[in-house]
Short mmCIF file of C-alpha atoms in Angstrom, two decimals:
data_model
loop_
_atom_site.label_atom_id
_atom_site.label_comp_id
_atom_site.label_asym_id
_atom_site.label_seq_id
_atom_site.Cartn_x
_atom_site.Cartn_y
_atom_site.Cartn_z
CA MET A 1 9.92 -15.09 5.99
CA THR A 2 8.10 -14.62 2.72
CA THR A 3 8.46 -17.36 0.02
CA GLY A 4 8.74 -17.12 -3.39
CA LYS A 5 5.80 -19.28 -4.47
CA THR A 6 2.82 -17.64 -5.81
CA ASP A 7 -0.29 -18.54 -7.57
CA GLY A 8 0.16 -15.36 -9.50
CA ARG A 9 -1.64 -13.17 -7.07
CA GLY A 10 -1.72 -13.63 -3.06
CA ALA A 11 0.36 -16.41 -2.17
CA ALA A 12 3.63 -14.88 -2.12
CA LYS A 13 2.18 -12.67 0.35
CA LEU A 14 1.84 -15.56 2.96
CA LYS A 15 4.52 -16.49 5.29
CA THR A 16 5.87 -20.28 6.26
CA ILE A 17 4.71 -20.97 9.64
CA LYS A 18 6.98 -22.08 12.43
CA ARG A 19 4.69 -22.07 15.33
CA ILE A 20 3.38 -25.53 16.85
CA GLN A 21 -0.19 -24.83 16.40
CA ARG A 22 0.38 -25.21 12.37
CA SER A 23 -3.16 -25.45 11.60
CA ALA A 24 -4.55 -22.12 13.39
CA ALA A 25 -1.51 -20.24 12.17
CA VAL A 26 -2.55 -21.10 8.36
CA ARG A 27 -5.91 -20.28 9.24
CA ASN A 28 -5.18 -16.74 10.87
CA GLN A 29 -3.09 -16.10 8.01
CA LEU A 30 -5.86 -16.87 5.34
CA GLU A 31 -8.50 -15.42 7.20
CA ALA A 32 -6.12 -11.68 7.59
CA ALA A 33 -5.73 -11.91 3.98
CA ILE A 34 -9.32 -12.06 3.20
CA ARG A 35 -10.35 -9.37 5.31
CA ARG A 36 -7.49 -7.79 3.54
CA GLY A 37 -9.28 -8.17 0.47
CA GLU A 38 -6.23 -10.00 -1.39
CA TYR A 39 -8.81 -12.47 -1.97
CA ALA A 40 -12.11 -11.20 -2.71
CA ALA A 41 -15.40 -12.72 -2.35
CA GLY A 42 -16.04 -15.50 -5.36
CA GLU A 43 -12.28 -15.87 -5.47
CA ARG A 44 -10.51 -19.12 -5.18
CA LEU A 45 -7.83 -19.57 -3.01
CA PRO A 46 -4.48 -21.21 -3.91
CA SER A 47 -4.78 -25.01 -4.17
CA GLU A 48 -3.87 -27.41 -1.24
CA ARG A 49 -0.45 -28.26 -2.90
CA GLU A 50 0.16 -24.59 -3.11
CA LEU A 51 -0.70 -23.81 0.40
CA VAL A 52 1.59 -26.49 1.77
CA GLU A 53 4.52 -25.47 0.03
CA THR A 54 3.72 -21.89 0.73
CA PHE A 55 3.26 -22.30 4.13
CA GLY A 56 5.63 -25.09 4.95
CA VAL A 57 2.79 -27.26 6.69
CA SER A 58 1.62 -30.50 6.17
CA ARG A 59 -1.81 -31.04 3.95
CA VAL A 60 -3.62 -32.22 7.60
CA SER A 61 -3.17 -28.73 8.76
CA VAL A 62 -4.04 -26.83 5.57
CA ARG A 63 -6.94 -29.41 5.53
CA GLU A 64 -8.12 -28.27 9.04
CA ALA A 65 -7.11 -24.83 8.51
CA ILE A 66 -9.89 -24.51 5.54
CA ARG A 67 -12.42 -26.76 7.86
CA SER A 68 -12.26 -23.86 10.35
CA LEU A 69 -12.41 -20.87 7.80
CA GLU A 70 -15.40 -23.02 6.40
CA ALA A 71 -17.05 -23.09 9.64
CA LEU A 72 -16.58 -19.59 10.20
CA GLY A 73 -18.38 -18.84 6.89
CA HIS A 74 -15.20 -17.21 5.23
CA VAL A 75 -15.10 -19.82 2.43
CA THR A 76 -17.01 -22.73 0.29
CA VAL A 77 -15.35 -25.87 -0.66
CA GLN A 78 -16.61 -27.09 -3.87
CA HIS A 79 -15.22 -30.49 -4.59
CA GLY A 80 -13.66 -31.17 -7.73
CA ARG A 81 -13.36 -27.15 -8.19
CA GLY A 82 -11.57 -25.78 -5.22
CA VAL A 83 -11.91 -23.17 -2.27
CA PHE A 84 -13.78 -20.27 -2.82
CA VAL A 85 -14.15 -16.93 -0.97
CA THR A 86 -17.60 -16.23 0.63
CA ASP A 87 -18.94 -12.56 2.06
CA ARG A 88 -16.45 -11.31 4.23
CA ARG A 89 -19.15 -9.71 6.49
CA SER A 90 -20.18 -11.40 9.60
CA SER A 91 -23.90 -11.86 10.56
CA VAL A 92 -23.62 -9.07 12.79
CA GLY A 93 -22.10 -6.88 10.32
CA GLU A 94 -24.88 -7.27 7.98
CA PRO A 95 -27.52 -5.36 9.53
CA MET A 96 -25.05 -2.23 9.89
CA ALA A 97 -24.25 -2.97 6.51
CA ARG A 98 -28.30 -2.64 5.47
CA TRP A 99 -28.17 0.74 7.44
CA LEU A 100 -25.02 2.16 5.56
CA GLU A 101 -27.15 1.38 2.53
CA VAL A 102 -30.05 3.42 3.45
CA HIS A 103 -27.97 6.28 4.69
CA ARG A 104 -25.16 6.20 2.53
CA ASP A 105 -25.50 9.67 1.67
CA GLU A 106 -24.81 10.93 5.40
CA ARG A 107 -21.24 10.65 4.80
CA VAL A 108 -20.15 13.38 7.47
CA GLU A 109 -22.33 10.81 10.06
CA LEU A 110 -20.30 7.72 8.92
CA LEU A 111 -17.13 9.73 8.86
CA ASP A 112 -17.58 10.44 12.56
CA VAL A 113 -18.68 6.74 12.91
CA ARG A 114 -15.36 5.52 11.01
CA ALA A 115 -13.32 7.83 13.44
CA ALA A 116 -14.33 6.42 16.79
CA LEU A 117 -14.18 3.15 15.59
CA ASP A 118 -10.60 3.79 14.13
CA ALA A 119 -9.69 5.29 17.48
CA LEU A 120 -10.50 2.35 19.50
CA ALA A 121 -9.08 0.06 16.95
CA VAL A 122 -5.53 1.38 17.00
CA GLU A 123 -5.79 1.94 20.78
CA GLN A 124 -6.54 -2.15 21.47
CA ALA A 125 -3.86 -2.81 18.66
CA VAL A 126 -1.30 -1.25 20.98
CA LEU A 127 -2.72 -2.51 24.09
CA ARG A 128 -2.73 -5.97 22.62
CA TYR A 129 0.45 -5.88 20.91
CA ARG A 130 0.89 -8.77 18.77
CA PRO A 131 4.41 -8.40 17.03
CA SER A 132 3.52 -10.00 13.62
CA GLU A 133 0.37 -7.94 13.60
CA ILE A 134 2.31 -4.52 13.94
CA GLU A 135 4.85 -5.64 11.44
CA ALA A 136 1.75 -6.64 9.28
CA ILE A 137 0.85 -2.52 9.99
CA GLU A 138 4.43 -1.30 9.25
CA GLU A 139 4.38 -3.42 6.07
CA ALA A 140 0.87 -1.70 5.13
CA HIS A 141 2.56 1.82 6.16
CA THR A 142 5.42 1.30 3.54
CA ALA A 143 3.06 0.00 0.69
CA PHE A 144 1.37 3.66 1.32
CA ARG A 145 4.29 5.35 1.63
CA GLU A 146 5.92 3.94 -1.52
CA ALA A 147 2.42 4.78 -3.60
CA VAL A 148 2.28 8.37 -2.22
CA GLU A 149 5.92 8.95 -3.06
CA GLY A 150 6.05 7.39 -6.18
CA SER A 151 3.10 8.97 -7.59
CA ALA A 152 1.00 5.92 -7.83
CA PRO A 153 -2.48 6.19 -9.59
CA THR A 154 -5.17 7.49 -7.09
CA ALA A 155 -6.70 4.04 -7.11
CA ASP A 156 -3.52 2.70 -5.55
CA VAL A 157 -3.34 5.30 -2.90
CA VAL A 158 -7.02 4.27 -1.89
CA ALA A 159 -6.40 0.90 -1.80
CA ARG A 160 -3.36 1.19 0.16
CA ASP A 161 -4.83 3.57 2.71
CA GLY A 162 -7.77 1.05 3.20
CA ALA A 163 -5.11 -1.74 3.67
CA PHE A 164 -3.14 0.06 6.49
CA ARG A 165 -6.47 0.84 8.41
CA LEU A 166 -7.41 -2.68 8.09
CA ALA A 167 -4.19 -3.91 9.16
CA ILE A 168 -4.66 -1.93 12.07
CA ALA A 169 -8.14 -2.92 12.81
CA GLU A 170 -7.03 -6.76 12.12
CA ALA A 171 -4.40 -5.98 15.13
CA SER A 172 -7.27 -4.96 17.63
CA GLY A 173 -8.27 -8.50 17.76
CA ASN A 174 -11.84 -7.72 17.86
CA ARG A 175 -13.65 -9.64 14.86
CA LEU A 176 -16.79 -7.59 15.17
CA LEU A 177 -14.79 -3.95 15.05
CA CYS A 178 -12.89 -5.37 11.85
CA ASP A 179 -16.12 -6.53 10.33
CA LEU A 180 -17.67 -3.01 10.94
CA LEU A 181 -14.68 -0.95 9.86
CA MET A 182 -14.75 -3.11 6.65
CA ASP A 183 -18.19 -2.32 5.78
CA LEU A 184 -17.45 1.57 6.45
CA THR A 185 -14.36 1.25 3.89
CA ASP A 186 -16.51 -0.44 1.25
CA TYR A 187 -19.30 2.31 1.47
CA LEU A 188 -17.13 5.25 2.12
CA SER A 189 -14.64 4.12 -1.28
CA GLU A 190 -15.71 7.17 -3.38
CA TYR A 191 -15.45 9.49 -0.49
CA ARG A 192 -11.66 8.21 0.11
CA ARG A 193 -11.08 8.63 -3.54
CA LEU A 194 -12.25 12.09 -3.44
CA SER A 195 -10.41 12.64 -0.41
CA LEU A 196 -7.03 11.47 -1.80
CA SER A 197 -7.56 12.68 -5.05
CA PRO A 198 -6.08 16.60 -4.91
CA SER A 199 -2.63 17.37 -4.90
CA GLY A 200 -0.66 17.65 -1.49
CA ARG A 201 -3.86 15.55 0.43
CA PRO A 202 -1.75 12.05 -0.17
CA ALA A 203 1.66 13.67 1.17
CA LYS A 204 -0.53 15.02 4.08
CA SER A 205 -2.13 11.81 5.11
CA LEU A 206 1.13 10.14 4.78
CA GLU A 207 2.70 12.29 7.19
CA GLU A 208 -0.27 11.62 9.85
CA HIS A 209 -0.12 7.60 9.05
CA THR A 210 3.46 8.08 9.96
CA LYS A 211 2.67 9.76 13.62
CA ILE A 212 0.14 6.77 14.20
CA VAL A 213 2.95 4.24 13.51
CA GLU A 214 5.40 5.96 15.45
CA ALA A 215 2.98 5.72 18.66
CA ILE A 216 2.07 2.43 18.04
CA LEU A 217 6.05 1.28 18.13
CA CYS A 218 6.35 3.11 21.14
CA ARG A 219 3.27 1.27 22.48
CA ASP A 220 1.80 4.22 23.13
CA ALA A 221 -1.94 3.30 23.04
CA GLU A 222 -3.03 6.84 23.90
CA GLY A 223 -1.00 8.47 21.73
CA ALA A 224 -1.83 6.27 18.66
CA ARG A 225 -5.55 6.75 19.70
CA ALA A 226 -4.72 10.75 19.71
CA ALA A 227 -2.75 10.45 16.21
CA MET A 228 -5.70 8.27 14.94
CA THR A 229 -8.23 10.96 15.79
CA ALA A 230 -5.94 14.00 14.68
CA HIS A 231 -5.43 12.60 11.29
CA LEU A 232 -9.48 11.54 10.72
CA THR A 233 -9.95 15.29 11.98
CA SER A 234 -7.98 16.59 9.63
CA VAL A 235 -9.66 14.37 6.90
CA ARG A 236 -12.85 15.34 8.07
CA GLN A 237 -12.10 19.13 7.95
CA TYR A 238 -10.87 18.70 4.44
CA PHE A 239 -14.00 16.59 3.52
CA LEU A 240 -16.31 19.52 4.69
CA ALA A 241 -14.25 22.55 2.61
CA LEU A 242 -14.28 20.36 -0.47
CA ASN A 243 -18.02 20.45 -0.48
CA SER A 244 -18.78 23.98 1.33
#
């Protein structure tokens, strides 16, 4: 159950902690929010007091969670100012990011890499199957559907499409896989905007996303992988037709 408390941006999306390992649960939710882009690099996290109220935990739990995030390199603590998000990419992901910068025009090759990683991510998400993470995928899918059916601006549709993919990556439980998919999401952002701009394509993507979610909820790992592959094959074909 989400709380009504917010710092004006992301705190309302966080959930009250009810499990025993409270500091770890706080850390996991904050790390997931950072990975989804709810807190961008350089942005300040909610204050300690706000996090205590949002999560319903003690200050000790919040402080331990922040220390863990700092140790992982996700945040930096600036005494007297607050806690700020650092570069979200891992040290392993940085060489990949440099390669992408050099080869950013090779978009078809990047699409093929992205398709393989997305298919692996959704398969692992089903095999691992953590209810809270599957719920996050459903929520991201609902947000994407609302954007498409509500004829939201293309930028909103693109952002929610990315959030859906990243929710699946998070649910895979593979940090490196998630980092690489985040890098690819960033470097393919313009392509994704072009792909989701024309009339009819967002609705087609929504239909394909729905099949992916249905397979996930049925715990059909093979079916989820096939649905993801079919979706990205469709997107690839559309992209090639667009640039022919």
